[in-house]
């Protein structure tokens, strides 16, 4: 592809009179633009660890669909491979290994015409695809995706099925990540894992438990904020006038509390979770010294407004449910399939980076020193959420693999694109 480089594709038909193949991503492609992967051939493999292309030999087909075992790594997805270009300097693309040969399984005789009833019609193929989506069986859905792709079924509903397949295959990993985050104390990581789990349809009871754990962690977070700017010496016991110890809190310091105890004069004493001593929320004659980091959520709980799932997570979960209902609505309407577009709309799913891309901690653009990491061209990423930021003229995407954070998908002012959505990888 002139816009995306080498991309995975399946051959649908051969036009003998033209010497071209119809692929599931584009019709009328010349043999010089198609590279068939064969056992024993040399390819270039993009290593995620070294972030560079490595020459490797194809040993066998991998256990999973769309993967190959190489001499340097097993189970490499075809999206991370490309043919070796042996062209002379200055004339790239003139001697690419594996290009320019006939593909097996197609009659190359120009006089041969395939029977008109060789393939089932689009309505039958579409109905099988809908049933696979409704069953939520990732194995069966992948089988149907590969079958429909080979038969040339393209369009909006196929894109939806591809997204559903990604959701079903991503859900087990999202559940594992969520369980691991619940066992830790990282509030930001747990929040991110919760949102990812909501997007891929993790069951409500698991989201409820994780959200409750998130609240427990938040409820223990306090900040020392004395207005006079002085530090606070911790006490050995819950007593303002008690023995001071050689530990202190500085203004702005956030600390975790394991116990709250109301003492005389209504003073709320706070035992630090590390066991170092006691602080207090306020001091008579001085005023407030410590405040809850998540005071608004605590106030809602105290007022009886029990909100297990945050608004953000609830919206993401609603987005998943609406996406799941689309197949049923499409089935009743039975729309005609539209031709597949060269460039998909920006929405959650798998993307291929077409340029080196910086990962930032938030949806905002940031300075170089705050960049989480830089992902190289050719990397495949999972985009969980897409936002249009008109203030910075960017369409931004939140990713969870191979790194967590935000990337720019496209510059809306000039049209520069960092990532291309992949309707079907494999």
XYZ file of C-alpha atoms in Angstrom:
426
model
C 0.000 0.000 0.000
C 1.366 3.426 -0.931
C -0.043 4.916 2.284
C 0.574 2.109 4.806
C 3.481 0.072 3.424
C 3.188 -3.719 3.639
C -0.143 -4.842 5.128
C -1.671 -8.331 5.654
C -4.201 -9.380 2.994
C -5.929 -12.452 1.555
C -6.406 -13.199 -2.146
C -10.044 -13.461 -3.256
C -9.785 -14.055 -6.990
C -7.336 -13.996 -9.929
C -8.088 -12.031 -13.117
C -6.157 -14.041 -15.686
C -6.700 -11.586 -18.561
C -5.261 -8.732 -16.469
C -2.715 -10.737 -14.495
C -3.979 -9.150 -11.221
C -5.478 -10.412 -7.968
C -8.510 -9.160 -6.085
C -7.520 -8.912 -2.417
C -9.810 -8.533 0.580
C -8.450 -4.999 1.035
C -8.229 -3.889 -2.618
C -9.120 -5.258 -6.088
C -6.866 -5.415 -9.157
C -3.453 -5.659 -7.434
C -0.485 -6.601 -9.621
C 1.736 -9.559 -8.760
C 4.706 -7.230 -8.255
C 2.845 -5.688 -5.289
C 2.113 -9.025 -3.591
C 4.588 -11.021 -1.504
C 3.644 -14.593 -0.629
C 5.161 -15.844 2.644
C 6.692 -19.295 2.155
C 8.622 -21.597 4.446
C 12.367 -21.010 4.293
C 12.181 -17.459 2.927
C 13.938 -14.524 4.563
C 11.803 -11.726 5.991
C 12.296 -8.700 8.201
C 10.715 -8.895 11.655
C 9.991 -5.787 13.758
C 11.283 -6.415 17.282
C 9.280 -4.668 20.013
C 12.196 -4.887 22.459
C 14.859 -3.368 20.204
C 12.408 -1.240 18.165
C 14.117 -2.164 14.892
C 13.687 -4.495 11.893
C 15.620 -7.778 12.118
C 16.283 -10.214 9.269
C 14.854 -13.659 10.085
C 13.981 -16.961 8.389
C 10.445 -18.399 8.227
C 10.478 -21.903 9.736
C 6.795 -22.830 9.996
C 3.256 -21.545 10.381
C 2.466 -20.501 13.969
C -0.164 -22.065 16.219
C -2.408 -18.981 16.007
C -3.979 -17.742 12.788
C -1.896 -15.170 10.965
C 1.352 -16.032 12.800
C 4.642 -17.656 11.783
C 7.523 -19.251 13.677
C 10.812 -17.547 12.787
C 14.339 -18.642 13.619
C 14.544 -15.826 16.186
C 11.002 -15.925 17.645
C 7.875 -18.100 17.520
C 4.316 -16.910 16.913
C 5.162 -13.650 15.130
C 2.062 -11.949 13.714
C 2.182 -11.178 9.991
C 1.576 -7.473 10.750
C 5.076 -7.335 12.274
C 6.759 -8.834 9.185
C 7.764 -7.471 5.781
C 9.644 -8.902 2.775
C 13.364 -8.326 2.267
C 14.145 -5.683 -0.368
C 17.256 -6.750 -2.328
C 16.978 -3.853 -4.785
C 20.044 -1.906 -5.772
C 20.719 1.414 -4.084
C 18.520 4.189 -5.442
C 15.966 1.846 -7.048
C 13.881 0.434 -4.129
C 11.082 -2.029 -4.873
C 12.660 -3.549 -7.988
C 13.932 -6.793 -6.409
C 11.757 -7.795 -3.452
C 11.994 -11.437 -2.389
C 8.715 -13.338 -2.836
C 7.071 -10.836 -5.218
C 5.963 -11.359 -8.819
C 4.926 -15.029 -8.559
C 1.557 -16.730 -8.995
C -0.347 -17.586 -5.829
C -1.434 -21.214 -5.352
C -5.100 -22.203 -5.524
C -6.091 -20.033 -8.507
C -6.548 -21.074 -12.128
C -4.258 -18.902 -14.280
C -5.847 -20.023 -17.587
C -7.506 -16.949 -19.215
C -10.144 -19.190 -20.837
C -11.366 -20.602 -17.553
C -14.468 -19.147 -15.958
C -15.553 -20.099 -12.445
C -19.152 -21.332 -12.032
C -21.504 -18.563 -10.955
C -22.658 -20.555 -7.904
C -19.181 -21.301 -6.594
C -19.561 -18.926 -3.647
C -22.571 -18.273 -1.377
C -24.211 -14.900 -1.870
C -23.475 -11.886 0.340
C -26.710 -12.238 2.358
C -25.822 -15.803 3.423
C -22.265 -14.840 4.335
C -23.520 -11.812 6.251
C -25.989 -13.921 8.236
C -23.241 -16.366 9.264
C -21.096 -13.451 10.386
C -23.955 -11.992 12.456
C -24.527 -15.311 14.212
C -20.818 -15.541 15.086
C -20.888 -12.014 16.536
C -24.032 -12.777 18.568
C -22.504 -15.989 19.976
C -19.469 -14.031 21.323
C -17.213 -16.992 20.615
C -13.782 -15.593 19.630
C -12.660 -18.833 17.963
C -15.778 -19.141 15.794
C -15.783 -15.410 15.012
C -12.147 -15.515 13.881
C -12.972 -18.509 11.664
C -15.877 -16.630 10.120
C -13.763 -13.473 9.707
C -11.141 -15.409 7.807
C -13.819 -17.112 5.733
C -15.688 -13.906 4.882
C -12.433 -12.144 4.142
C -11.457 -14.881 1.685
C -14.838 -14.568 -0.028
C -14.554 -10.823 -0.493
C -17.162 -9.701 2.065
C -16.309 -6.115 3.006
C -18.117 -3.184 4.555
C -19.273 -1.549 7.783
C -20.587 -4.726 9.366
C -17.310 -6.551 8.753
C -15.500 -3.661 10.470
C -17.860 -4.043 13.431
C -17.210 -7.794 13.566
C -13.461 -7.134 13.479
C -13.849 -4.747 16.424
C -15.960 -7.315 18.293
C -13.276 -9.939 17.698
C -10.679 -7.604 19.158
C -12.934 -7.031 22.192
C -13.453 -10.762 22.789
C -9.759 -11.565 22.452
C -8.710 -8.576 24.599
C -11.187 -9.322 27.418
C -9.218 -12.135 29.170
C -6.073 -9.989 29.311
C -8.105 -7.018 30.574
C -9.531 -9.219 33.347
C -6.034 -10.370 34.353
C -4.748 -6.794 34.370
C -7.719 -5.705 36.469
C -7.167 -8.451 39.059
C -3.480 -7.572 39.293
C -4.249 -3.863 39.698
C -6.786 -4.641 42.458
C -4.073 -6.469 44.389
C -1.822 -3.390 44.294
C -2.108 0.166 45.567
C -1.568 2.187 42.384
C -4.729 4.279 42.007
C -3.868 5.521 38.519
C -3.152 2.018 37.228
C -6.367 0.619 38.720
C -8.402 3.462 37.187
C -6.852 2.778 33.763
C -7.434 -0.974 34.037
C -11.049 -0.343 35.077
C -11.685 1.804 32.014
C -10.041 -0.776 29.726
C -12.131 -3.554 31.316
C -15.337 -1.548 30.832
C -14.583 -1.018 27.138
C -14.119 -4.730 26.392
C -17.240 -5.785 28.312
C -15.842 -7.319 31.506
C -18.882 -8.428 33.615
C -20.513 -5.799 35.827
C -19.829 -7.593 39.111
C -16.088 -7.547 38.402
C -16.245 -3.831 37.608
C -18.193 -3.234 40.828
C -15.575 -5.029 42.940
C -12.724 -3.198 41.257
C -14.493 0.148 41.624
C -15.063 -0.557 45.330
C -11.357 -1.378 45.698
C -10.536 1.878 43.912
C -12.653 3.788 46.399
C -10.960 2.055 49.335
C -7.579 3.212 48.038
C -8.846 6.748 47.442
C -10.439 6.956 50.892
C -7.027 6.435 52.508
C -5.356 9.334 50.700
C -4.816 12.552 52.695
C -2.801 15.727 52.077
C -1.114 17.958 54.654
C -2.022 21.586 53.832
C -1.252 23.855 56.797
C -1.934 27.492 55.810
C 1.088 28.768 57.766
C 3.477 26.652 55.670
C 4.990 24.921 58.705
C 5.619 21.193 58.923
C 3.777 18.847 61.296
C 5.607 16.602 63.748
C 3.878 13.236 63.968
C 2.712 12.035 67.386
C 3.425 8.670 68.980
C -0.227 8.366 70.097
C -3.537 9.940 68.944
C -3.061 13.052 71.104
C -2.355 16.609 69.922
C -0.271 17.256 73.034
C 1.305 13.790 73.019
C 4.914 12.784 72.474
C 6.383 13.936 69.186
C 8.485 11.550 67.111
C 11.258 12.181 64.597
C 8.939 12.044 61.588
C 7.132 14.959 60.005
C 4.776 15.963 57.218
C 5.615 18.839 54.880
C 3.049 21.113 53.234
C 1.580 19.463 50.142
C 2.696 15.961 51.135
C 0.199 13.183 50.331
C 0.106 10.228 52.713
C -1.893 7.009 53.170
C -3.975 6.444 56.310
C -4.735 3.033 57.799
C -6.991 4.181 60.677
C -9.102 7.184 61.663
C -9.961 7.781 65.299
C -12.084 10.590 66.733
C -10.697 11.749 70.103
C -11.591 14.411 72.676
C -12.750 17.779 71.309
C -13.888 15.954 68.181
C -10.385 15.867 66.689
C -10.025 13.265 63.908
C -6.677 11.487 64.325
C -5.024 9.783 61.359
C -2.669 6.808 61.719
C -0.203 6.690 58.812
C -0.306 3.389 56.922
C 3.459 2.934 57.239
C 3.111 2.852 61.044
C 5.294 5.908 61.552
C 2.847 7.791 63.808
C -0.317 9.867 64.083
C -1.378 13.114 62.399
C -4.634 15.023 62.954
C -7.175 16.579 60.609
C -7.434 19.854 62.557
C -6.057 21.509 65.680
C -8.023 23.796 68.016
C -6.913 27.409 67.601
C -5.044 26.603 64.364
C -7.639 25.196 61.995
C -7.558 22.535 59.290
C -4.219 20.828 58.760
C -5.072 17.754 56.649
C -7.696 17.259 53.929
C -8.866 14.250 51.946
C -7.385 14.067 48.453
C -10.730 12.812 47.106
C -12.967 14.961 49.301
C -15.812 15.301 46.774
C -16.253 11.543 46.377
C -16.098 11.097 50.152
C -18.834 13.715 50.606
C -21.047 11.871 48.118
C -20.578 8.635 50.041
C -21.363 10.308 53.326
C -24.568 11.771 51.865
C -25.728 8.298 50.842
C -25.041 8.701 47.121
C -23.366 5.363 46.444
C -21.748 5.456 43.065
C -19.855 2.209 42.520
C -18.897 2.990 38.944
C -17.488 6.406 38.038
C -19.156 8.489 35.323
C -16.199 7.821 33.021
C -16.417 4.057 33.429
C -20.197 4.104 33.119
C -19.938 6.001 29.830
C -17.359 3.547 28.496
C -19.505 0.589 29.518
C -22.503 2.182 27.792
C -20.356 2.637 24.701
C -19.562 -1.097 24.734
C -23.242 -2.058 25.128
C -24.274 0.251 22.270
C -21.570 -1.253 20.083
C -22.826 -4.753 20.860
C -26.385 -3.789 19.890
C -25.297 -2.525 16.478
C -25.142 -5.987 14.963
C -28.768 -6.700 15.884
C -29.942 -3.394 14.432
C -27.966 -4.024 11.259
C -29.400 -7.524 10.963
C -32.985 -6.259 11.033
C -32.237 -3.562 8.481
C -30.198 -5.970 6.279
C -28.193 -3.144 4.603
C -26.217 -3.677 1.433
C -22.481 -3.885 1.991
C -20.481 -0.819 0.983
C -17.045 -0.960 -0.577
C -14.264 -0.874 2.001
C -12.510 2.472 2.414
C -8.770 2.951 2.084
C -8.852 4.954 5.344
C -11.129 3.956 8.229
C -12.782 6.433 10.601
C -10.824 6.984 13.805
C -12.416 4.829 16.492
C -11.197 2.264 19.064
C -9.353 -0.686 17.578
C -5.983 -1.779 16.224
C -3.721 0.851 14.626
C -0.423 0.645 12.734
C 2.015 3.487 13.438
C 3.152 5.088 10.174
C 5.620 7.401 11.913
C 7.547 7.499 15.189
C 5.015 8.520 17.858
C 5.401 9.926 21.388
C 3.329 8.437 24.233
C 2.155 10.994 26.814
C 0.608 10.404 30.263
C -2.624 12.328 29.497
C -4.699 13.417 26.503
C -2.903 16.787 26.629
C 0.247 17.461 24.637
C 3.297 17.716 26.886
C 6.952 18.741 26.967
C 9.734 16.322 25.986
C 10.669 15.625 29.598
C 7.153 14.335 30.386
C 6.978 11.883 27.449
C 6.448 8.294 28.664
C 8.176 6.654 25.692
C 8.452 6.848 21.906
C 6.991 4.074 19.755
C 8.613 3.396 16.393
C 7.054 3.285 12.930
C 5.602 -0.154 12.190
C 4.412 -0.805 15.759
C 0.836 -2.104 16.175
C -1.077 -0.511 19.075
C -4.484 -1.090 20.686
C -6.498 2.149 20.917
C -9.115 2.021 23.684
C -10.538 5.545 23.406
C -10.481 8.344 20.815
C -10.975 12.045 21.605
C -11.080 15.058 19.268
C -9.012 17.880 20.793
C -9.924 20.979 18.820
C -7.837 23.128 21.192
C -4.603 21.497 20.027
C -5.896 20.420 16.586
C -5.316 16.733 17.249
C -7.246 13.494 17.301
C -5.792 11.656 20.288
C -6.023 7.964 21.198
C -5.559 6.224 24.557
C -3.587 2.972 24.246
C -2.832 0.068 26.568
C -0.436 -1.941 24.412
C 2.545 -2.019 23.933
C 2.634 0.972 26.336
C 0.010 2.783 28.408
C -0.802 6.416 27.687
C -1.980 8.692 24.859
C -0.769 9.170 21.285
C -1.681 11.533 18.452
C -3.515 9.807 15.592
C -3.820 12.759 13.226
C -3.137 16.514 13.014
C -6.506 18.008 12.006
C -4.932 21.270 10.814
C -2.492 19.836 8.282
C -3.658 16.245 7.865
C -0.432 14.620 9.103
C -1.161 11.118 10.403
C 0.830 9.104 12.915
C -1.359 5.969 12.945
C -3.602 4.171 10.457
C -6.542 2.090 11.657
C -6.388 -1.548 10.625
C -9.827 -2.992 9.813
C -8.492 -6.530 9.909
C -5.072 -7.730 11.059
C -4.236 -11.355 10.348
